[in-house]
Short mmCIF file of C-alpha atoms and ligand atoms in Angstrom, two decimals:
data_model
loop_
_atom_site.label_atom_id
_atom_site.label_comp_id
_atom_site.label_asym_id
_atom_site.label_seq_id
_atom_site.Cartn_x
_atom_site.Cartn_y
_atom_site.Cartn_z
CA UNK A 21 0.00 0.00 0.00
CA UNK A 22 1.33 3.55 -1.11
CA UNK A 23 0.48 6.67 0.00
CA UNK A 24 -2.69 8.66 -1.61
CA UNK A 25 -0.60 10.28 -4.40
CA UNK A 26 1.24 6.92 -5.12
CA UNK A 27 -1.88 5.00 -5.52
CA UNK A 28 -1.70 3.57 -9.42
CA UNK A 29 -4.97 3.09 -11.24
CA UNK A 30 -5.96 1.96 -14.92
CA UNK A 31 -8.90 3.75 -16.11
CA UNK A 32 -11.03 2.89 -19.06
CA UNK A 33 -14.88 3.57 -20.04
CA UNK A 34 -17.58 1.11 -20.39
CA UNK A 35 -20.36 2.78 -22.41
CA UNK A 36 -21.12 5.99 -19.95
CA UNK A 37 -19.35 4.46 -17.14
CA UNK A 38 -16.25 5.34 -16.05
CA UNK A 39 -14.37 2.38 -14.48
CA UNK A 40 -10.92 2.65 -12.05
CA UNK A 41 -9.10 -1.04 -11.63
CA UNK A 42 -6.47 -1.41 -8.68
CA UNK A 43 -4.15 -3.96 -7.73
CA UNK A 44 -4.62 -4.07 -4.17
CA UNK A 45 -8.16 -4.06 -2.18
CA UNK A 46 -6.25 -1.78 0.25
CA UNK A 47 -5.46 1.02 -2.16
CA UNK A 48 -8.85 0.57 -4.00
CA UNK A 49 -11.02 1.35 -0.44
CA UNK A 50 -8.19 4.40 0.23
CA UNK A 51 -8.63 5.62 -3.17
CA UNK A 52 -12.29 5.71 -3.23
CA UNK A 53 -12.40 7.19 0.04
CA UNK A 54 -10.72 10.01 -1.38
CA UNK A 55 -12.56 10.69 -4.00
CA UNK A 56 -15.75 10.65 -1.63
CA UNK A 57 -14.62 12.86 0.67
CA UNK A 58 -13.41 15.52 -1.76
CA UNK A 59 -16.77 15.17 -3.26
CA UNK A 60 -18.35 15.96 -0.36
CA UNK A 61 -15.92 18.65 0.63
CA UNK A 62 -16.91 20.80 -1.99
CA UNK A 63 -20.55 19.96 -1.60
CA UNK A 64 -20.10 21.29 1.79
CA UNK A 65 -18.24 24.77 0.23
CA UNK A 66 -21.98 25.06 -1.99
CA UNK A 67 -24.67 23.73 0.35
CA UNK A 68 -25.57 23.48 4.02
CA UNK A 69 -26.02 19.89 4.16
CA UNK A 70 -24.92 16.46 1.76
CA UNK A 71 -27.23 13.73 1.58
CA UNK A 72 -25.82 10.28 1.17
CA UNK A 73 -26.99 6.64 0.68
CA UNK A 74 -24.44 4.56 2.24
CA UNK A 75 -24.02 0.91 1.60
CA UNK A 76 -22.85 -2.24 3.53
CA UNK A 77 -20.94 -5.55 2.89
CA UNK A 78 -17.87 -6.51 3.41
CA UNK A 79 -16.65 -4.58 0.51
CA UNK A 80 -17.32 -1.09 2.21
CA UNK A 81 -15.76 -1.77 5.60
CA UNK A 82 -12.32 -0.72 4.93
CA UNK A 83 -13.75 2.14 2.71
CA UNK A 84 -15.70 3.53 5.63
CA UNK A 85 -12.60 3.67 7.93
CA UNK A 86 -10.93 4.94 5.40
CA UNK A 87 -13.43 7.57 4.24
CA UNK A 88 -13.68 8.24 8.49
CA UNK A 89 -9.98 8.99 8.72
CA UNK A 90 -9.81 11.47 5.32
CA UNK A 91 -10.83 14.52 7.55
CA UNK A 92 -11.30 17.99 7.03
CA UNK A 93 -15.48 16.84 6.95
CA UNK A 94 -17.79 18.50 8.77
CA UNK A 95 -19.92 16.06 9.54
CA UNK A 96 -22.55 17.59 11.32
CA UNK A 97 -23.55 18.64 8.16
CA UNK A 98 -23.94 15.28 6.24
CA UNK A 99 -27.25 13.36 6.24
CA UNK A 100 -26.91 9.32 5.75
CA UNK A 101 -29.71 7.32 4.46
CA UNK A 102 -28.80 3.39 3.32
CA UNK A 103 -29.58 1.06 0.48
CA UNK A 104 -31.71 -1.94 2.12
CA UNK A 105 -32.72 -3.49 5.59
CA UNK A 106 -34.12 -7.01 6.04
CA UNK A 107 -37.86 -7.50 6.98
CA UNK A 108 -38.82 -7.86 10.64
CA UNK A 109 -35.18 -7.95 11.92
CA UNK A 110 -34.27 -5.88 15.23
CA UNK A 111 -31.68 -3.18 14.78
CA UNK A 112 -29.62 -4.88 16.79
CA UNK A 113 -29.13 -8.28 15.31
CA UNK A 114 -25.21 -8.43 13.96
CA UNK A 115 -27.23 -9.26 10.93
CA UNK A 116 -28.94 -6.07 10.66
CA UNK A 117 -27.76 -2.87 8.46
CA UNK A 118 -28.85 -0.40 11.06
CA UNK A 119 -26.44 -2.43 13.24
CA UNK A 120 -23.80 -2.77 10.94
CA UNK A 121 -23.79 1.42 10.42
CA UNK A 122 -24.35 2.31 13.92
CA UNK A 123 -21.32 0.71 15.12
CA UNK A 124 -19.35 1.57 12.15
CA UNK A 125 -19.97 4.74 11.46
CA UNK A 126 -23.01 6.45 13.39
CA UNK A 127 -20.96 5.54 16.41
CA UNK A 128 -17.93 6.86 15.38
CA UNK A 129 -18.81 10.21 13.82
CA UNK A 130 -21.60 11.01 16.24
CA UNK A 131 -22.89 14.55 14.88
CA UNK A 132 -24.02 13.15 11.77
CA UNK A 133 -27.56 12.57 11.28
CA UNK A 134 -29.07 9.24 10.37
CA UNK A 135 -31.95 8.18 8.28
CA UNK A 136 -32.47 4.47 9.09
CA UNK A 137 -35.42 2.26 7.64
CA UNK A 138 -36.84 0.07 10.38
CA UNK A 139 -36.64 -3.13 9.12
CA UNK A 140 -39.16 -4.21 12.07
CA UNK A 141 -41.32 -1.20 11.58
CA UNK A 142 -45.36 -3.46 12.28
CA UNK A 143 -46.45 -1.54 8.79
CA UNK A 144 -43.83 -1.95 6.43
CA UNK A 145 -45.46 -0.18 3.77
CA UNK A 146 -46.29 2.93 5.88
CA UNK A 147 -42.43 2.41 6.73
CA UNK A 148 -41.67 3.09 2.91
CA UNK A 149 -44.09 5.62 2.77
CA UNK A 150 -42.26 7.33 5.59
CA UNK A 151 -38.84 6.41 3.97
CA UNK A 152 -39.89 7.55 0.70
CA UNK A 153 -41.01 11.13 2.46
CA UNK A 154 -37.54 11.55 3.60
CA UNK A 155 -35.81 10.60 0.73
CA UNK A 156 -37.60 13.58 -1.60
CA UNK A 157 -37.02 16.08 0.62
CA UNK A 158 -34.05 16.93 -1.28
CA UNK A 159 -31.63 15.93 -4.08
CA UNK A 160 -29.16 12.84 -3.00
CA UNK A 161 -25.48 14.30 -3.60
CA UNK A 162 -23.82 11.13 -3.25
CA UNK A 163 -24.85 7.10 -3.27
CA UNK A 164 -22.70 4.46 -2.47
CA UNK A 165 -22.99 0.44 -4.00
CA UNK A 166 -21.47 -2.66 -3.67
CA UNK A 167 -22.47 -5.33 -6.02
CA UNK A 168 -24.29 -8.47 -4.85
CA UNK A 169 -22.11 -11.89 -6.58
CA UNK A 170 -26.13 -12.35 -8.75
CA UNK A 171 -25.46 -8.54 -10.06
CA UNK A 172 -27.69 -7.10 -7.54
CA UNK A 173 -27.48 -3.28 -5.97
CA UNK A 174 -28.89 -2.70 -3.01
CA UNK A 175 -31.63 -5.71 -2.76
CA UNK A 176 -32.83 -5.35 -6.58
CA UNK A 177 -32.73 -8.64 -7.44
CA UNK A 178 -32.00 -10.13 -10.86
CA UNK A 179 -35.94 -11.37 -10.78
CA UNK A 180 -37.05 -8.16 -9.47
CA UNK A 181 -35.17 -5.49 -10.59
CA UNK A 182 -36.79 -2.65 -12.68
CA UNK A 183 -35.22 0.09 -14.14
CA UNK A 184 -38.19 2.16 -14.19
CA UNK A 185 -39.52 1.20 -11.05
CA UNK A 186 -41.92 4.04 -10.22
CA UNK A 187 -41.47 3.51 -6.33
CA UNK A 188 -38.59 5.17 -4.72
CA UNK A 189 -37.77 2.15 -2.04
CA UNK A 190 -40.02 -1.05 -1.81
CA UNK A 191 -40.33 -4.81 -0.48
CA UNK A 192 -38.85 -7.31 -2.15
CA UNK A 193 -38.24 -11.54 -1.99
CA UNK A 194 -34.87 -12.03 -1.94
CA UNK A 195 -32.93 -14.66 -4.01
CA UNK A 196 -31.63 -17.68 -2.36
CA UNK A 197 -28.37 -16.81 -3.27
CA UNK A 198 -28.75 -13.79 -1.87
CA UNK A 199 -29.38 -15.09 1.42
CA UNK A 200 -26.21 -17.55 0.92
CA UNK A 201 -23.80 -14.97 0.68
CA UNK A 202 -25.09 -13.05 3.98
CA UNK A 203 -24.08 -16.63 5.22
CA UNK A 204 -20.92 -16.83 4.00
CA UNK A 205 -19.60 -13.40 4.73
CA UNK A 206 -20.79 -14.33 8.29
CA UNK A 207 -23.58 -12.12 9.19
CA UNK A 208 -26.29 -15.32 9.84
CA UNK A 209 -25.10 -18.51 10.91
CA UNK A 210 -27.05 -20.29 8.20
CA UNK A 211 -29.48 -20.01 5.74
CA UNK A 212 -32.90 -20.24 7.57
CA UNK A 213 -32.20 -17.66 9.77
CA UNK A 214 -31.88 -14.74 7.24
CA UNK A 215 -34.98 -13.34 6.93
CA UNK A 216 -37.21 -14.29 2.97
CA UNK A 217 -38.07 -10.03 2.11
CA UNK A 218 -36.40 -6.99 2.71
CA UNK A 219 -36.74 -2.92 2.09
CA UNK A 220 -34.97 -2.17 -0.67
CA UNK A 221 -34.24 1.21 -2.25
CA UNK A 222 -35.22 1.44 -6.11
CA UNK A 223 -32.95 1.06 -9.05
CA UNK A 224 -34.51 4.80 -10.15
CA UNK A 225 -33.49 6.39 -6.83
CA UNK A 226 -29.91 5.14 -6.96
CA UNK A 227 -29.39 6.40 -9.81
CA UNK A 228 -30.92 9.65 -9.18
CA UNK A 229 -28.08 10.57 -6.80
CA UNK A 230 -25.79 13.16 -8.36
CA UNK A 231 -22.88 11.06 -7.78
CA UNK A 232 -22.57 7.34 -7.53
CA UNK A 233 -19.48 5.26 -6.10
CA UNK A 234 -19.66 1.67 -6.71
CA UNK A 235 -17.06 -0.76 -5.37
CA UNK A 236 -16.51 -4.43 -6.00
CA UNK A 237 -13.22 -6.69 -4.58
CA UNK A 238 -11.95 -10.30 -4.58
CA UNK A 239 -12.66 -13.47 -6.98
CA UNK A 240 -16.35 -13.64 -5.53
CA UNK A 241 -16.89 -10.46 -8.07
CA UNK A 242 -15.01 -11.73 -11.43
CA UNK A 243 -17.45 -13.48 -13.04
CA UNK A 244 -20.78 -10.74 -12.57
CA UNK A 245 -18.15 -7.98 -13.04
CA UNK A 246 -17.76 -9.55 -16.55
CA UNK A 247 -21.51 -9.90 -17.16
CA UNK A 248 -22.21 -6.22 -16.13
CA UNK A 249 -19.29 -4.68 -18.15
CA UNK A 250 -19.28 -7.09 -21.34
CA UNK A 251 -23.33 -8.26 -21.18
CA UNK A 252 -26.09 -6.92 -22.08
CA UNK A 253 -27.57 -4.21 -20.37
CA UNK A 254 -30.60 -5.15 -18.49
CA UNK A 255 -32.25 -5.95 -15.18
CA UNK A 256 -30.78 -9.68 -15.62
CA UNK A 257 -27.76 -7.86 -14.20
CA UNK A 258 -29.17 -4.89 -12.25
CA UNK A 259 -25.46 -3.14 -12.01
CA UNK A 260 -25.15 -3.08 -15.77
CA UNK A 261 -27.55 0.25 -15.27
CA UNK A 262 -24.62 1.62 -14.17
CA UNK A 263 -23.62 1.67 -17.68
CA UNK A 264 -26.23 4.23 -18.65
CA UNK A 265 -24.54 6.59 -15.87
CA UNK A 266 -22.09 8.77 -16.67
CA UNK A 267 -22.25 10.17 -13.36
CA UNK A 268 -20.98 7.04 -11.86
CA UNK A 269 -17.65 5.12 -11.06
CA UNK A 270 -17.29 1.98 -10.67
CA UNK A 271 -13.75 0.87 -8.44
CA UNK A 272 -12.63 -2.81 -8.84
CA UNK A 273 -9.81 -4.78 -7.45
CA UNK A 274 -7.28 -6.98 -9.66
CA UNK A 275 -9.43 -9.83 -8.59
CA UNK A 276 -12.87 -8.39 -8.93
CA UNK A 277 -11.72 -7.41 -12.36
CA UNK A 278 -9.25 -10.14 -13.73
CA UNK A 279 -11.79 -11.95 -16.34
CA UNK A 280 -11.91 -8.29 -18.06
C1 LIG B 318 -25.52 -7.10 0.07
C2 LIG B 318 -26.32 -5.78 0.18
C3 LIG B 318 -25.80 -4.78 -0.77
C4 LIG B 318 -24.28 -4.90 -0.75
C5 LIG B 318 -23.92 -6.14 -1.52
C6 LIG B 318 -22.44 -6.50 -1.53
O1 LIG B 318 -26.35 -8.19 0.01
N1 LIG B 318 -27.71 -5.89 0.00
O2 LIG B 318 -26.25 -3.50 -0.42
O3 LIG B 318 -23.72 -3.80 -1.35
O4 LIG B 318 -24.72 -7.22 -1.10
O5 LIG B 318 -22.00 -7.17 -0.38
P1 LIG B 318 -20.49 -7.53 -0.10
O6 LIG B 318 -19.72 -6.27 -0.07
O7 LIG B 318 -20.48 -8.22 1.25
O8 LIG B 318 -20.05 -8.42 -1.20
#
């Protein structure tokens, strides 16, 4: 690992997407951070407040502390929404988004505000309703992605996903292989206990955001990081949308991207 200015990129174009590739996972999540958090410096220098979407994963975790540690922030100024919660789950199941950002982030940074769906919320659809409410107030500046190992963002699913969804976030049935990889990255101890549906925000409202940072690391990635880039566009492989983006970049590692 370098430092900032040493970090070496390639850089190429897929369609209106502009794609970074890195050697190391380390320098990718530094890199990235950087790029956020200038982005949201000069937000900051032209607004009161930035919203942003965060996302979680494994891939984001050494992004956030990175992103944490890049200072000069104020970040009683930012707003953070996220991408998805599971259905019925208590915020504080190690499971649980809400959980994952409190300790990470909401924890660390304190002043910042947080938007959280409530994946146990008794009326989930008021709980989009209310979600949806907060979400329009004003223009997303910034949203962040990983990409599921089926192609997913946030919890659009390859047999749900629509690019002209006309909700902002909704309830979806997630894929078994979905629920496999919560599994294997850890977060449930097996495959029963992660919950069938969750809250998922809409393909339309990520891509609304005025900037989006998607990030994608290790072997696990290779194969749907070919599909989105070479495929065809289309909800078969929700993050090929990102190729009709030009306000979005897409940051791979040497083994996310080594079948390109
Ligand atoms: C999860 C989440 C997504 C996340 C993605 C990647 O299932 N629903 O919001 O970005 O899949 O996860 P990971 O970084 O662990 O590969």
């Amino acid at each position: 690992m370098g430092n900032i200015e040493e970090i070496k990129f390639q850089s190429f174009q897929v369609d209106a997407l502009s794609v970074r590739s890195y050697l190391l996972f380390t320098d990718m999540a530094i890199d990235a951070a950087s790029w956020a958090g200038k982005y949201l410096q000069d937000c900051l220098k032209y607004q009161d407040n930035a919203r942003v979407i965060l996302a979680t994963g494994t891939t984001q975790i050494k992004f956030l502390e990175a992103l944490i540690k890049f200072g000069g922030i104020d970040w009683s100024r930012i707003v953070f929404f996220h991408l998805d919660e599971y259905l019925g789950i208590e915020a504080n199941h190690i499971g649980s988004f809400r959980r994952y950002l409190r300790d990470r982030v909401e924890n660390v940074l304190k002043s910042a505000t947080f938007h959280y769906i409530k994946g146990d919320a008794i009326q989930p659809l008021e709980e989009c309703d209310r979600y949806t409410q907060i979400l329009k107030e004003k223009p997303i500046d910034l949203c962040l992605l990983g990409i599921g190992e089926n192609g997913h963002l946030a919890f659009n699913e390859p047999s749900i996903a629509n690019f002209n969804d006309t909700k902002a976030i909704k309830l979806v049935k997630l894929d078994n292989s979905t629920r496999q990889q919560q599994v294997n990255q850890g977060y449930f101890s097996q495959l029963d206990a992660v919950p069938q549906y969750a809250f998922t925000l809409t393909i339309p409202t990520i891509c609304a955001a005025k900037k989006i940072l998607c990030m994608a690391n290790g072997d696990r990635k290779s194969l749907i990081i070919k599909e989105m880039l070479k495929g065809e566009i289309s909800p078969k492989c929700p993050a090929s949308v990102l190729r009709l983006q030009s306000h979005a970049t897409l940051f791979l590692d040497a083994d996310a991207a080594n079948l390109l």
